[in-house]
Coordinates of C-alpha atoms and ligand atoms in Angstrom, one line a residue:
X107 CA 10.2 -27.2 -0.6
X108 CA 10.9 -29.8 -3.3
X109 CA 7.6 -29.6 -5.0
X110 CA 8.3 -26.0 -5.2
X111 CA 11.8 -26.1 -6.8
X112 CA 10.3 -29.0 -9.2
X113 CA 7.6 -26.5 -10.3
X114 CA 9.7 -23.5 -10.8
X115 CA 11.8 -25.8 -13.2
X116 CA 8.6 -27.1 -15.0
X117 CA 7.7 -23.5 -15.3
X118 CA 10.9 -22.5 -17.3
X119 CA 13.4 -20.9 -14.3
X120 CA 16.9 -21.9 -15.4
X121 CA 17.8 -22.7 -12.0
X122 CA 15.6 -22.8 -8.5
X123 CA 17.0 -23.2 -5.0
X124 CA 16.2 -22.8 -1.3
X125 CA 16.7 -19.2 0.0
X126 CA 17.0 -18.8 3.8
X127 CA 15.2 -15.4 4.5
X128 CA 16.9 -14.9 8.0
X129 CA 20.2 -14.7 5.9
X130 CA 19.2 -12.0 3.8
X131 CA 21.1 -8.9 4.4
X132 CA 19.2 -5.6 3.5
X133 CA 22.0 -2.9 2.6
X134 CA 22.0 0.7 2.6
X135 CA 24.1 0.9 -0.4
X136 CA 22.1 -1.4 -2.7
X137 CA 18.8 0.7 -1.7
X138 CA 20.8 3.8 -2.9
X139 CA 20.7 2.7 -6.5
X140 CA 16.9 2.9 -6.5
X141 CA 17.4 6.6 -5.8
X142 CA 19.5 7.1 -8.8
X143 CA 15.9 6.3 -10.9
X144 CA 17.7 4.1 -13.3
X145 CA 14.8 1.9 -13.7
X146 CA 12.1 4.4 -13.6
X147 CA 10.3 3.2 -10.5
X148 CA 11.6 5.3 -8.0
X149 CA 9.0 7.4 -6.4
X150 CA 6.2 6.0 -8.8
X151 CA 5.1 3.1 -7.4
X152 CA 3.7 1.7 -3.9
X153 CA 6.2 -1.3 -4.1
X154 CA 9.4 0.9 -4.5
X155 CA 11.4 3.5 -2.3
X156 CA 10.2 5.5 -1.1
X157 CA 6.6 4.1 -0.7
X158 CA 7.9 0.5 0.4
X159 CA 9.2 2.1 3.5
X160 CA 12.5 2.1 5.4
X161 CA 15.4 -0.5 5.0
X162 CA 14.4 -1.5 8.4
X163 CA 10.9 -2.1 7.3
X164 CA 12.1 -3.9 4.4
X165 CA 14.2 -6.2 6.2
X166 CA 11.7 -6.8 9.0
X167 CA 9.3 -7.8 6.1
X168 CA 11.5 -10.2 4.7
X169 CA 12.6 -11.6 8.0
X170 CA 8.9 -12.6 8.9
X171 CA 9.2 -15.4 6.7
X172 CA 10.7 -18.9 7.5
X173 CA 11.4 -20.1 4.1
X174 CA 11.9 -18.8 0.7
X175 CA 12.8 -20.3 -3.1
X176 CA 15.0 -18.2 -5.4
X177 CA 14.0 -18.4 -9.0
X178 CA 16.6 -17.5 -12.1
X179 CA 16.5 -17.0 -15.4
X180 CA 19.7 -16.9 -17.4
X181 CA 19.6 -16.2 -21.1
X182 CA 21.9 -15.4 -24.1
X183 CA 21.9 -12.4 -26.1
X184 CA 22.7 -12.5 -29.9
X185 CA 24.0 -8.8 -29.7
X186 CA 25.4 -7.8 -26.1
X187 CA 24.5 -4.1 -27.0
X188 CA 20.9 -5.2 -27.4
X189 CA 18.9 -3.5 -25.0
X190 CA 15.7 -4.9 -26.6
X191 CA 16.9 -8.7 -25.6
X192 CA 17.2 -7.6 -22.1
X193 CA 13.5 -6.0 -22.1
X194 CA 12.7 -9.3 -23.8
X195 CA 14.1 -11.5 -21.3
X196 CA 12.6 -9.6 -18.3
X197 CA 9.3 -9.6 -19.6
X198 CA 9.3 -13.2 -19.7
X199 CA 11.1 -13.7 -16.3
X200 CA 8.6 -11.4 -14.9
X201 CA 5.5 -13.1 -16.3
X202 CA 7.0 -16.8 -15.0
X203 CA 7.6 -15.0 -11.5
X204 CA 4.1 -13.6 -11.3
X205 CA 2.3 -17.0 -12.6
X206 CA 4.6 -19.1 -9.6
X207 CA 3.8 -16.4 -7.0
X208 CA 0.1 -16.6 -7.9
X209 CA 0.4 -20.4 -7.6
X210 CA 1.9 -20.3 -4.2
X211 CA -0.6 -17.4 -3.0
X212 CA -3.2 -19.8 -4.0
X213 CA -1.8 -22.7 -1.9
X214 CA -0.1 -21.2 1.3
X215 CA -1.3 -18.8 3.9
X216 CA 1.4 -16.2 3.5
X217 CA 3.9 -15.4 0.6
X218 CA 6.3 -12.1 -0.3
X219 CA 6.9 -12.1 -3.8
X220 CA 10.3 -10.3 -4.4
X221 CA 11.1 -9.2 -8.1
X222 CA 13.4 -8.3 -10.4
X223 CA 12.2 -4.7 -11.2
X224 CA 9.4 -2.7 -10.2
X225 CA 6.1 -4.3 -9.6
X226 CA 4.3 -4.8 -13.0
X227 CA 1.1 -6.5 -11.4
X228 CA -1.3 -3.5 -13.0
X229 CA -1.0 -1.6 -16.3
X230 CA -0.4 1.4 -14.4
X231 CA 0.3 1.9 -10.5
X232 CA -2.2 4.0 -8.5
X233 CA 0.7 5.7 -6.8
X234 CA 0.4 8.0 -5.3
X235 CA -3.4 9.0 -5.7
X236 CA -5.1 6.2 -4.5
X237 CA -4.4 3.1 -2.2
X238 CA -2.4 -0.1 -3.9
X239 CA -5.1 -2.2 -5.6
X240 CA -3.2 -5.4 -4.6
X241 CA -1.4 -5.0 -1.2
X242 CA -0.9 -8.4 -0.2
X243 CA 0.4 -9.1 -4.1
X244 CA 2.5 -6.4 -4.9
X245 CA 5.9 -7.0 -6.1
X246 CA 9.0 -5.1 -4.3
X247 CA 12.0 -5.6 -6.0
X248 CA 15.0 -7.4 -4.4
X249 CA 17.1 -4.3 -4.7
X250 CA 14.2 -2.0 -3.2
X251 CA 14.7 -4.2 0.0
X252 CA 18.3 -3.6 -0.3
X253 CA 19.4 -7.0 -1.5
X254 CA 22.2 -7.5 -3.6
X255 CA 20.9 -10.1 -6.5
X256 CA 24.8 -11.6 -7.0
X257 CA 25.4 -12.2 -3.0
X258 CA 21.6 -13.7 -2.7
X259 CA 22.6 -16.1 -5.5
X260 CA 25.6 -17.1 -4.3
X261 CA 24.3 -17.8 -0.5
X262 CA 21.7 -20.1 -2.6
X263 CA 24.5 -21.9 -4.1
X264 CA 23.7 -20.4 -7.8
X265 CA 26.5 -18.6 -9.8
X266 CA 25.5 -15.1 -11.0
X267 CA 26.6 -14.1 -14.5
X268 CA 25.6 -10.7 -16.1
X269 CA 28.3 -9.7 -18.5
X270 CA 28.8 -9.5 -22.5
X271 CA 26.0 -11.8 -24.0
X272 CA 25.1 -13.5 -20.7
X273 CA 21.8 -11.9 -18.8
X274 CA 20.7 -13.2 -15.3
X275 CA 17.8 -12.2 -13.5
X276 CA 16.6 -13.3 -10.2
X277 CA 13.4 -13.0 -8.2
X278 CA 12.2 -14.7 -4.8
X279 CA 9.1 -16.2 -3.2
X280 CA 9.4 -15.9 0.7
X281 CA 6.8 -18.2 2.5
X282 CA 5.0 -19.7 5.3
X283 CA 3.4 -23.4 4.7
Ligands
SF4_526 S1 -0.3 -4.1 -7.2 FE1 -0.7 -2.7 -8.7 S2 -0.9 -0.6 -7.6 FE2 0.3 -1.9 -6.3 S3 2.0 -1.3 -6.4 FE3 1.8 -2.9 -8.1 S4 1.3 -2.0 -9.8 FE4 0.9 -0.3 -8.0

């Protein structure tokens, strides 16, 4: 675990901490946010509801892993009304998370990446016309799995601040060594 935490910090995450998949509690109330379609991925990706399966399916998927690491990016924006700054931080966080997951996937037999926002592995998702191009690497969001990001951070000992000029984004990689 130490080497993955060290690598995460070297790659630029603000914080990284061990995550116990058994403690993750998927909630219907969180999954319900997806249906509001605020992020634009609902019904448009294999990694998001409804294609990613029921809450029970997601719970079984995350609980099948013995270990995990939480990866957090915290940033401050100049203008607290600027959506562009959120997009820029989100792009950097996602790129870092995908690069981290790729390193884990190259070294370990089983890895499940859970992201911040919908899957961006491909420029355009094949959903619903063709199968997912990378079913072993696709990235569902923590929220799609019914996981409340602030609670996951707190349970991992990381303070979650997202207000005013502070942006906090969290992703995870669950794994088996
Ligand atoms: S890996 Fe590609 S095809 Fe699969 S869910 Fe992600 S974007 Fe869609």
